[in-house]
PDB file of C-alpha atoms in Angstrom:
ATOM      1  CA  MET C  56      99.014  69.174 141.954  1.00 97.00           C
ATOM      2  CA  THR C  57     102.241  70.185 140.047  1.00 98.00           C
ATOM      3  CA  LEU C  58     102.137  71.353 135.885  1.00 97.00           C
ATOM      4  CA  VAL C  59     105.481  70.085 134.804  1.00 97.00           C
ATOM      5  CA  SER C  60     106.977  71.872 131.521  1.00 96.00           C
ATOM      6  CA  THR C  61     108.912  69.221 129.180  1.00 96.00           C
ATOM      7  CA  PRO C  62     111.018  69.706 125.920  1.00 96.00           C
ATOM      8  CA  ILE C  63     109.737  70.683 123.095  1.00 95.00           C
ATOM      9  CA  GLY C  64     112.001  68.675 121.163  1.00 92.00           C
ATOM     10  CA  ASN C  65     115.400  68.361 122.566  1.00 94.00           C
ATOM     11  CA  LEU C  66     115.892  66.711 125.855  1.00 93.00           C
ATOM     12  CA  GLY C  67     118.523  68.594 127.358  1.00 94.00           C
ATOM     13  CA  ASP C  68     116.105  71.223 127.728  1.00 96.00           C
ATOM     14  CA  PHE C  69     114.579  69.006 130.873  1.00 96.00           C
ATOM     15  CA  SER C  70     115.319  70.510 133.702  1.00 96.00           C
ATOM     16  CA  ASP C  71     116.511  69.525 137.379  1.00 96.00           C
ATOM     17  CA  ARG C  72     113.814  70.283 138.853  1.00 97.00           C
ATOM     18  CA  ALA C  73     111.607  68.987 136.813  1.00 98.00           C
ATOM     19  CA  ALA C  74     113.103  65.546 136.448  1.00 97.00           C
ATOM     20  CA  ALA C  75     113.065  65.455 140.530  1.00 98.00           C
ATOM     21  CA  THR C  76     109.194  66.367 140.450  1.00 98.00           C
ATOM     22  CA  LEU C  77     107.973  63.464 138.248  1.00 98.00           C
ATOM     23  CA  ALA C  78     110.648  61.170 140.423  1.00 98.00           C
ATOM     24  CA  GLU C  79     109.186  61.911 143.775  1.00 98.00           C
ATOM     25  CA  ALA C  80     105.478  62.165 142.057  1.00 98.00           C
ATOM     26  CA  ASP C  81     102.704  59.275 142.818  1.00 98.00           C
ATOM     27  CA  LEU C  82     101.347  59.852 139.511  1.00 98.00           C
ATOM     28  CA  ILE C  83     102.265  61.284 136.407  1.00 98.00           C
ATOM     29  CA  LEU C  84      98.914  62.172 134.068  1.00 97.00           C
ATOM     30  CA  CYS C  85     100.603  62.520 130.614  1.00 96.00           C
ATOM     31  CA  GLU C  86      99.190  63.738 127.187  1.00 93.00           C
ATOM     32  CA  ASP C  87     100.041  60.247 125.711  1.00 94.00           C
ATOM     33  CA  THR C  88     101.730  57.979 128.202  1.00 95.00           C
ATOM     34  CA  ARG C  89     103.847  56.291 125.058  1.00 95.00           C
ATOM     35  CA  THR C  90     105.497  59.426 123.981  1.00 94.00           C
ATOM     36  CA  SER C  91     106.190  60.465 127.624  1.00 96.00           C
ATOM     37  CA  ALA C  92     108.400  56.967 127.965  1.00 96.00           C
ATOM     38  CA  ARG C  93     110.848  58.031 126.173  1.00 94.00           C
ATOM     39  CA  LEU C  94     111.781  60.970 128.220  1.00 95.00           C
ATOM     40  CA  LEU C  95     111.020  59.400 131.614  1.00 97.00           C
ATOM     41  CA  THR C  96     113.568  56.249 130.377  1.00 96.00           C
ATOM     42  CA  ALA C  97     116.129  59.194 129.279  1.00 94.00           C
ATOM     43  CA  ARG C  98     116.051  60.436 133.114  1.00 94.00           C
ATOM     44  CA  GLY C  99     115.280  56.843 134.668  1.00 96.00           C
ATOM     45  CA  ILE C 100     112.098  57.888 136.275  1.00 98.00           C
ATOM     46  CA  THR C 101     109.893  55.268 137.090  1.00 97.00           C
ATOM     47  CA  THR C 102     107.041  56.905 138.410  1.00 98.00           C
ATOM     48  CA  ARG C 103     103.222  55.337 137.523  1.00 97.00           C
ATOM     49  CA  THR C 104     101.880  56.891 134.495  1.00 97.00           C
ATOM     50  CA  GLU C 105      98.391  57.829 132.950  1.00 97.00           C
ATOM     51  CA  PRO C 106      96.712  59.163 130.776  1.00 95.00           C
ATOM     52  CA  LEU C 107      94.856  62.456 130.836  1.00 94.00           C
ATOM     53  CA  HIS C 108      93.945  63.655 127.171  1.00 91.00           C
ATOM     54  CA  ASP C 109      90.235  65.470 126.119  1.00 87.00           C
ATOM     55  CA  HIS C 110      88.587  62.611 125.994  1.00 90.00           C
ATOM     56  CA  ASN C 111      89.051  61.167 129.397  1.00 92.00           C
ATOM     57  CA  GLU C 112      89.626  64.413 131.164  1.00 92.00           C
ATOM     58  CA  GLN C 113      86.278  65.490 132.455  1.00 93.00           C
ATOM     59  CA  HIS C 114      84.992  61.974 134.159  1.00 94.00           C
ATOM     60  CA  ARG C 115      88.356  61.591 135.415  1.00 95.00           C
ATOM     61  CA  ILE C 116      88.584  64.797 137.441  1.00 96.00           C
ATOM     62  CA  PRO C 117      86.316  63.262 140.249  1.00 97.00           C
ATOM     63  CA  ALA C 118      88.615  60.261 141.486  1.00 97.00           C
ATOM     64  CA  LEU C 119      91.511  62.139 140.867  1.00 97.00           C
ATOM     65  CA  ILE C 120      90.578  65.452 143.178  1.00 98.00           C
ATOM     66  CA  ALA C 121      89.757  62.719 146.068  1.00 98.00           C
ATOM     67  CA  GLN C 122      93.367  61.649 145.458  1.00 97.00           C
ATOM     68  CA  LEU C 123      94.508  64.534 145.678  1.00 97.00           C
ATOM     69  CA  GLU C 124      92.434  65.723 148.939  1.00 97.00           C
ATOM     70  CA  ARG C 125      93.985  62.312 150.278  1.00 97.00           C
ATOM     71  CA  GLY C 126      97.450  63.796 149.672  1.00 96.00           C
ATOM     72  CA  ARG C 127      98.778  62.111 146.995  1.00 97.00           C
ATOM     73  CA  ARG C 128     101.355  64.115 144.805  1.00 98.00           C
ATOM     74  CA  ILE C 129     100.434  64.444 141.055  1.00 98.00           C
ATOM     75  CA  ALA C 130     102.117  65.701 138.303  1.00 98.00           C
ATOM     76  CA  ILE C 131     100.659  66.879 134.833  1.00 97.00           C
ATOM     77  CA  ILE C 132     102.794  66.910 131.608  1.00 96.00           C
ATOM     78  CA  SER C 133     101.896  67.163 128.277  1.00 93.00           C
ATOM     79  CA  ASP C 134     103.748  65.549 124.872  1.00 93.00           C
ATOM     80  CA  ALA C 135     105.474  68.677 124.822  1.00 93.00           C
ATOM     81  CA  GLY C 136     105.775  71.973 126.401  1.00 94.00           C
ATOM     82  CA  THR C 137     103.920  74.332 128.859  1.00 93.00           C
ATOM     83  CA  PRO C 138     100.841  71.972 130.292  1.00 90.00           C
ATOM     84  CA  LEU C 139      97.656  73.254 129.486  1.00 84.00           C
ATOM     85  CA  LEU C 140      98.959  75.452 126.653  1.00 77.00           C
ATOM     86  CA  SER C 141      96.917  73.587 123.943  1.00 72.00           C
ATOM     87  CA  ASP C 142      97.126  70.567 126.015  1.00 80.00           C
ATOM     88  CA  PRO C 143      94.805  68.783 128.197  1.00 84.00           C
ATOM     89  CA  GLY C 144      94.872  69.350 132.029  1.00 92.00           C
ATOM     90  CA  PHE C 145      93.169  73.355 132.270  1.00 94.00           C
ATOM     91  CA  ARG C 146      89.640  71.510 133.634  1.00 94.00           C
ATOM     92  CA  LEU C 147      91.433  69.438 136.065  1.00 96.00           C
ATOM     93  CA  ALA C 148      93.563  72.283 137.451  1.00 96.00           C
ATOM     94  CA  ARG C 149      90.199  74.653 137.489  1.00 96.00           C
ATOM     95  CA  ALA C 150      88.747  71.596 139.727  1.00 96.00           C
ATOM     96  CA  ALA C 151      91.778  71.580 142.137  1.00 97.00           C
ATOM     97  CA  ILE C 152      91.322  75.125 142.322  1.00 97.00           C
ATOM     98  CA  ALA C 153      88.155  74.890 143.085  1.00 97.00           C
ATOM     99  CA  ALA C 154      88.609  72.424 145.777  1.00 97.00           C
ATOM    100  CA  ASP C 155      91.190  74.499 147.681  1.00 97.00           C
ATOM    101  CA  ILE C 156      94.248  71.901 146.083  1.00 97.00           C
ATOM    102  CA  THR C 157      97.603  73.690 146.339  1.00 97.00           C
ATOM    103  CA  LEU C 158      98.723  73.814 142.739  1.00 97.00           C
ATOM    104  CA  THR C 159     102.032  75.096 141.483  1.00 97.00           C
ATOM    105  CA  ALA C 160     104.269  75.007 138.369  1.00 97.00           C
ATOM    106  CA  VAL C 161     107.734  74.043 136.845  1.00 97.00           C
ATOM    107  CA  PRO C 162     108.599  76.031 134.228  1.00 96.00           C
ATOM    108  CA  GLY C 163     110.146  75.492 131.203  1.00 95.00           C
ATOM    109  CA  PRO C 164     109.968  74.738 127.706  1.00 95.00           C
ATOM    110  CA  ASN C 165     107.673  76.377 125.666  1.00 95.00           C
ATOM    111  CA  ALA C 166     106.917  77.083 121.452  1.00 96.00           C
ATOM    112  CA  ALA C 167     104.833  79.788 121.622  1.00 96.00           C
ATOM    113  CA  ILE C 168     107.102  82.021 123.772  1.00 97.00           C
ATOM    114  CA  THR C 169     110.310  79.944 122.139  1.00 97.00           C
ATOM    115  CA  ALA C 170     108.911  81.297 118.507  1.00 98.00           C
ATOM    116  CA  LEU C 171     107.891  84.446 119.334  1.00 98.00           C
ATOM    117  CA  THR C 172     111.595  85.558 120.820  1.00 98.00           C
ATOM    118  CA  LEU C 173     112.845  84.069 117.655  1.00 98.00           C
ATOM    119  CA  SER C 174     110.759  85.789 114.873  1.00 98.00           C
ATOM    120  CA  GLY C 175     111.838  89.588 115.181  1.00 97.00           C
ATOM    121  CA  LEU C 176     108.462  90.635 115.576  1.00 98.00           C
ATOM    122  CA  PRO C 177     107.035  92.612 118.656  1.00 97.00           C
ATOM    123  CA  PRO C 178     107.317  90.816 121.956  1.00 95.00           C
ATOM    124  CA  HIS C 179     104.656  92.560 123.543  1.00 93.00           C
ATOM    125  CA  PRO C 180     102.101  92.598 123.745  1.00 96.00           C
ATOM    126  CA  PHE C 181     101.408  89.315 122.261  1.00 97.00           C
ATOM    127  CA  MET C 182      98.363  86.967 122.325  1.00 97.00           C
ATOM    128  CA  PHE C 183      98.344  83.332 121.550  1.00 97.00           C
ATOM    129  CA  SER C 184      95.253  81.117 120.570  1.00 94.00           C
ATOM    130  CA  GLY C 185      96.495  77.771 120.321  1.00 93.00           C
ATOM    131  CA  PHE C 186      95.420  75.963 117.114  1.00 95.00           C
ATOM    132  CA  LEU C 187      92.557  77.744 115.125  1.00 96.00           C
ATOM    133  CA  PRO C 188      89.881  75.715 113.495  1.00 96.00           C
ATOM    134  CA  PRO C 189      90.750  72.960 110.358  1.00 95.00           C
ATOM    135  CA  ARG C 190      87.906  74.284 108.206  1.00 95.00           C
ATOM    136  CA  THR C 191      88.650  77.206 106.078  1.00 94.00           C
ATOM    137  CA  ALA C 192      84.693  78.819 106.734  1.00 92.00           C
ATOM    138  CA  ALA C 193      85.491  78.578 110.613  1.00 94.00           C
ATOM    139  CA  ARG C 194      89.465  79.222 110.391  1.00 95.00           C
ATOM    140  CA  ARG C 195      88.146  82.409 108.320  1.00 92.00           C
ATOM    141  CA  GLU C 196      85.203  83.731 110.461  1.00 88.00           C
ATOM    142  CA  VAL C 197      87.838  83.030 113.687  1.00 93.00           C
ATOM    143  CA  LEU C 198      90.375  85.387 111.853  1.00 93.00           C
ATOM    144  CA  GLY C 199      88.061  88.152 110.759  1.00 87.00           C
ATOM    145  CA  ARG C 200      86.646  88.581 114.052  1.00 86.00           C
ATOM    146  CA  LEU C 201      90.644  88.881 114.955  1.00 92.00           C
ATOM    147  CA  ARG C 202      90.799  91.286 112.206  1.00 88.00           C
ATOM    148  CA  ALA C 203      87.423  93.755 113.363  1.00 81.00           C
ATOM    149  CA  ALA C 204      89.276  93.334 116.429  1.00 83.00           C
ATOM    150  CA  GLU C 205      92.075  95.102 115.206  1.00 86.00           C
ATOM    151  CA  GLN C 206      89.891  97.779 113.773  1.00 78.00           C
ATOM    152  CA  ALA C 207      88.699  98.496 117.365  1.00 71.00           C
ATOM    153  CA  GLY C 208      91.843  99.148 118.599  1.00 80.00           C
ATOM    154  CA  LEU C 209      93.905  95.492 119.086  1.00 86.00           C
ATOM    155  CA  SER C 210      97.596  95.881 118.071  1.00 93.00           C
ATOM    156  CA  ALA C 211      99.385  92.795 119.402  1.00 96.00           C
ATOM    157  CA  THR C 212     101.404  89.884 117.350  1.00 98.00           C
ATOM    158  CA  LEU C 213      99.000  87.170 116.953  1.00 98.00           C
ATOM    159  CA  ILE C 214     100.344  83.388 117.464  1.00 98.00           C
ATOM    160  CA  TRP C 215      98.759  80.203 116.813  1.00 98.00           C
ATOM    161  CA  HIS C 216     100.655  77.125 115.942  1.00 97.00           C
ATOM    162  CA  GLU C 217      99.186  74.633 113.238  1.00 97.00           C
ATOM    163  CA  ALA C 218      99.848  71.613 111.271  1.00 97.00           C
ATOM    164  CA  PRO C 219     102.095  70.923 108.222  1.00 97.00           C
ATOM    165  CA  HIS C 220      99.362  69.861 105.686  1.00 96.00           C
ATOM    166  CA  ARG C 221      97.144  73.280 106.575  1.00 97.00           C
ATOM    167  CA  LEU C 222     100.240  75.722 106.768  1.00 98.00           C
ATOM    168  CA  ALA C 223      99.562  77.138 103.123  1.00 97.00           C
ATOM    169  CA  GLU C 224      95.942  77.427 103.441  1.00 97.00           C
ATOM    170  CA  MET C 225      96.679  79.305 106.872  1.00 98.00           C
ATOM    171  CA  LEU C 226      98.645  81.410 105.632  1.00 98.00           C
ATOM    172  CA  ALA C 227      96.751  82.174 102.543  1.00 97.00           C
ATOM    173  CA  ASP C 228      94.021  83.093 104.844  1.00 96.00           C
ATOM    174  CA  LEU C 229      96.187  85.553 106.886  1.00 97.00           C
ATOM    175  CA  ALA C 230      97.641  87.120 103.362  1.00 96.00           C
ATOM    176  CA  ASP C 231      93.932  87.199 102.218  1.00 93.00           C
ATOM    177  CA  ILE C 232      92.456  89.046 105.894  1.00 91.00           C
ATOM    178  CA  PHE C 233      95.211  90.794 107.377  1.00 94.00           C
ATOM    179  CA  GLY C 234      96.886  91.756 104.169  1.00 92.00           C
ATOM    180  CA  THR C 235     100.153  90.686 102.482  1.00 95.00           C
ATOM    181  CA  ASP C 236     102.054  93.078 103.758  1.00 95.00           C
ATOM    182  CA  ARG C 237     101.708  91.748 107.046  1.00 96.00           C
ATOM    183  CA  PRO C 238     105.055  91.023 108.979  1.00 98.00           C
ATOM    184  CA  ALA C 239     105.062  87.310 110.129  1.00 98.00           C
ATOM    185  CA  ALA C 240     106.791  84.446 110.824  1.00 98.00           C
ATOM    186  CA  VAL C 241     107.023  80.499 110.478  1.00 98.00           C
ATOM    187  CA  ALA C 242     108.968  78.595 113.072  1.00 98.00           C
ATOM    188  CA  ARG C 243     109.521  75.187 112.877  1.00 97.00           C
ATOM    189  CA  GLU C 244     111.457  71.992 114.727  1.00 97.00           C
ATOM    190  CA  LEU C 245     112.053  74.316 117.960  1.00 97.00           C
ATOM    191  CA  THR C 246     114.890  73.186 119.399  1.00 97.00           C
ATOM    192  CA  LYS C 247     115.592  70.245 117.383  1.00 95.00           C
ATOM    193  CA  ARG C 248     118.095  69.605 114.640  1.00 93.00           C
ATOM    194  CA  PHE C 249     116.236  71.062 111.886  1.00 94.00           C
ATOM    195  CA  GLU C 250     115.305  74.033 113.767  1.00 97.00           C
ATOM    196  CA  GLU C 251     114.171  76.676 111.129  1.00 97.00           C
ATOM    197  CA  VAL C 252     112.461  80.474 111.332  1.00 98.00           C
ATOM    198  CA  ARG C 253     111.112  81.849 107.674  1.00 98.00           C
ATOM    199  CA  ARG C 254     110.646  85.522 108.358  1.00 98.00           C
ATOM    200  CA  GLY C 255     108.529  87.826 106.052  1.00 98.00           C
ATOM    201  CA  PRO C 256     105.802  89.546 104.549  1.00 98.00           C
ATOM    202  CA  VAL C 257     102.526  86.768 105.196  1.00 98.00           C
ATOM    203  CA  GLY C 258     102.088  86.231 101.247  1.00 97.00           C
ATOM    204  CA  THR C 259     105.208  86.041 100.622  1.00 98.00           C
ATOM    205  CA  LEU C 260     105.448  83.389 103.580  1.00 98.00           C
ATOM    206  CA  ALA C 261     102.104  81.963 101.957  1.00 98.00           C
ATOM    207  CA  ALA C 262     103.645  81.719  98.466  1.00 98.00           C
ATOM    208  CA  TRP C 263     106.562  80.028  99.949  1.00 97.00           C
ATOM    209  CA  TYR C 264     105.034  76.845 102.032  1.00 98.00           C
ATOM    210  CA  THR C 265     102.551  76.472  98.926  1.00 97.00           C
ATOM    211  CA  ASP C 266     105.373  75.399  97.007  1.00 96.00           C
ATOM    212  CA  ASN C 267     107.384  74.007  99.658  1.00 96.00           C
ATOM    213  CA  ARG C 268     105.236  71.470 101.989  1.00 93.00           C
ATOM    214  CA  ALA C 269     106.346  72.295 105.428  1.00 94.00           C
ATOM    215  CA  ARG C 270     107.316  69.617 108.244  1.00 94.00           C
ATOM    216  CA  GLY C 271     107.411  69.056 112.021  1.00 95.00           C
ATOM    217  CA  GLU C 272     105.984  70.808 114.804  1.00 95.00           C
ATOM    218  CA  ILE C 273     105.513  74.652 113.732  1.00 98.00           C
ATOM    219  CA  THR C 274     104.017  77.376 114.995  1.00 98.00           C
ATOM    220  CA  VAL C 275     102.944  81.016 112.957  1.00 98.00           C
ATOM    221  CA  LEU C 276     103.376  84.678 114.139  1.00 98.00           C
ATOM    222  CA  LEU C 277     101.768  87.581 112.410  1.00 98.00           C
ATOM    223  CA  GLY C 278     103.089  91.063 113.547  1.00 98.00           C
ATOM    224  CA  PRO C 279     100.540  94.158 114.561  1.00 95.00           C
ATOM    225  CA  PRO C 280      99.223  96.603 111.967  1.00 92.00           C
ATOM    226  CA  ALA C 281     100.837  99.369 111.025  1.00 87.00           C
ATOM    227  CA  GLU C 282     100.329 102.378 113.136  1.00 80.00           C
ATOM    228  CA  ASP C 283      99.047 104.206 110.069  1.00 69.00           C
ATOM    229  CA  ASP C 284      96.754 100.978 109.574  1.00 66.00           C
ATOM    230  CA  SER C 285      93.565 102.462 108.501  1.00 56.00           C
ATOM    231  CA  GLY C 286      91.445  99.253 108.619  1.00 61.00           C
ATOM    232  CA  ALA C 287      88.622 101.406 111.425  1.00 58.00           C
ATOM    233  CA  ASP C 288      88.565 104.426 109.087  1.00 65.00           C
ATOM    234  CA  ASP C 289      87.899 102.267 105.961  1.00 73.00           C
ATOM    235  CA  LEU C 290      85.047 100.089 107.541  1.00 76.00           C
ATOM    236  CA  ASP C 291      83.270 103.159 108.705  1.00 78.00           C
ATOM    237  CA  ASP C 292      83.888 104.594 105.349  1.00 80.00           C
ATOM    238  CA  ARG C 293      82.645 101.753 103.518  1.00 81.00           C
ATOM    239  CA  LEU C 294      79.502 101.501 105.324  1.00 84.00           C
ATOM    240  CA  ARG C 295      78.541 104.929 105.622  1.00 85.00           C
ATOM    241  CA  ALA C 296      79.147 105.223 101.388  1.00 87.00           C
ATOM    242  CA  ALA C 297      76.488 101.934 101.256  1.00 87.00           C
ATOM    243  CA  LEU C 298      74.100 102.855 104.013  1.00 88.00           C
ATOM    244  CA  ALA C 299      73.422 105.967 101.767  1.00 87.00           C
ATOM    245  CA  THR C 300      71.499 103.553  99.178  1.00 87.00           C
ATOM    246  CA  LEU C 301      70.827 100.189 101.076  1.00 87.00           C
ATOM    247  CA  SER C 302      69.600  98.709 104.497  1.00 90.00           C
ATOM    248  CA  VAL C 303      71.341  98.421 107.106  1.00 88.00           C
ATOM    249  CA  LYS C 304      71.368  94.257 106.373  1.00 88.00           C
ATOM    250  CA  ASP C 305      72.625  94.733 102.611  1.00 89.00           C
ATOM    251  CA  ALA C 306      75.009  97.682 103.658  1.00 87.00           C
ATOM    252  CA  ALA C 307      76.440  95.281 106.405  1.00 85.00           C
ATOM    253  CA  SER C 308      76.422  91.977 103.118  1.00 86.00           C
ATOM    254  CA  LEU C 309      77.923  94.212 100.935  1.00 87.00           C
ATOM    255  CA  VAL C 310      80.959  95.382 103.206  1.00 83.00           C
ATOM    256  CA  ALA C 311      81.720  91.964 104.531  1.00 80.00           C
ATOM    257  CA  GLY C 312      81.695  90.408 101.560  1.00 74.00           C
ATOM    258  CA  ALA C 313      84.522  93.087 100.332  1.00 74.00           C
ATOM    259  CA  ILE C 314      86.884  93.364 102.997  1.00 70.00           C
ATOM    260  CA  ASN C 315      86.575  89.717 104.815  1.00 67.00           C
ATOM    261  CA  LEU C 316      85.017  90.720 107.941  1.00 74.00           C
ATOM    262  CA  PRO C 317      82.067  88.427 109.486  1.00 74.00           C
ATOM    263  CA  ARG C 318      78.713  89.597 108.788  1.00 79.00           C
ATOM    264  CA  ARG C 319      77.847  89.678 112.180  1.00 79.00           C
ATOM    265  CA  THR C 320      80.528  91.903 113.146  1.00 77.00           C
ATOM    266  CA  VAL C 321      79.802  94.131 110.083  1.00 81.00           C
ATOM    267  CA  TYR C 322      75.682  94.454 111.240  1.00 84.00           C
ATOM    268  CA  ALA C 323      76.724  95.531 114.676  1.00 83.00           C
ATOM    269  CA  ARG C 324      78.729  98.049 113.176  1.00 81.00           C
ATOM    270  CA  ALA C 325      76.207  99.032 110.418  1.00 86.00           C
ATOM    271  CA  LEU C 326      73.476  99.539 113.000  1.00 86.00           C
ATOM    272  CA  GLU C 327      75.796 101.583 115.288  1.00 84.00           C
ATOM    273  CA  LEU C 328      76.460 103.704 112.547  1.00 85.00           C
ATOM    274  CA  ALA C 329      72.630 104.102 111.349  1.00 86.00           C
ATOM    275  CA  ARG C 330      71.739 105.036 114.954  1.00 84.00           C
ATOM    276  CA  GLN C 331      74.195 107.801 114.973  1.00 81.00           C
ATOM    277  CA  THR C 332      72.596 108.932 111.945  1.00 72.00           C
ATOM    278  CA  ASP C 333      69.369 109.267 113.258  1.00 66.00           C
ATOM    279  CA  ASP C 334      70.565 110.688 116.094  1.00 54.00           C
ATOM    280  CA  PRO C 335      72.731 113.562 115.424  1.00 47.00           C
ATOM    281  CA  HIS C 336      73.134 114.890 118.596  1.00 41.00           C
ATOM    282  CA  ARG C 337      74.561 111.860 120.006  1.00 38.00           C
TER     283      ARG C 337
END
């Protein structure tokens, strides 16, 4: 089974090897057969296509594994870019590995990596997290956990995809949780006619996209915290001050609300600080 990368916008980015692999396959599994038809037609590829998406992948796995075990050549493509990254195919790939079926890939375009190289932000380490939850509360919970991880030592450029209609709200959440001055970039319509990469402090970008509605495929990048970031010390200082007069539960609730971190994360740290205070020799 072969994972084949496809263009993220410009059909000229489709490699000869990728085209040959699809032409020689017995079956191409597509995220959306209608979307893939344009690419396949442009290259004169007539291989049979079938849909593989989040709603049918799990129940299709046994039959597909049986076909692979009989020697059928199956290729997986997504609507754009590298399969499995924010796209279906991961469960089938895991099943193929478990069945000792050879799994290989034809590398190629990838929106997250392309955006990273154009962003001007530190290229490594980086952390790609696909799409954030669409609802505000769930999104802020995920971002809060990432900020807490930074306070525990994580330092990486963070990368997400985002839908145009949620971009302004997502950037506002980033500014609120990570600070308005954090360097960031918004990459839009990469490799296409209206490609744009807008760079700047995340607070500035949030304000821009509040007034200027975005269109197209979007990747958002947030630079790592500054070397002198005092987030971890600030959390502990606030908790120690609160614990002087409040219970662990109340101190965690107070501080979590003040610094936009998940209450569970702050509670765990408050509990640890309280234990250290009770055991000075620890």
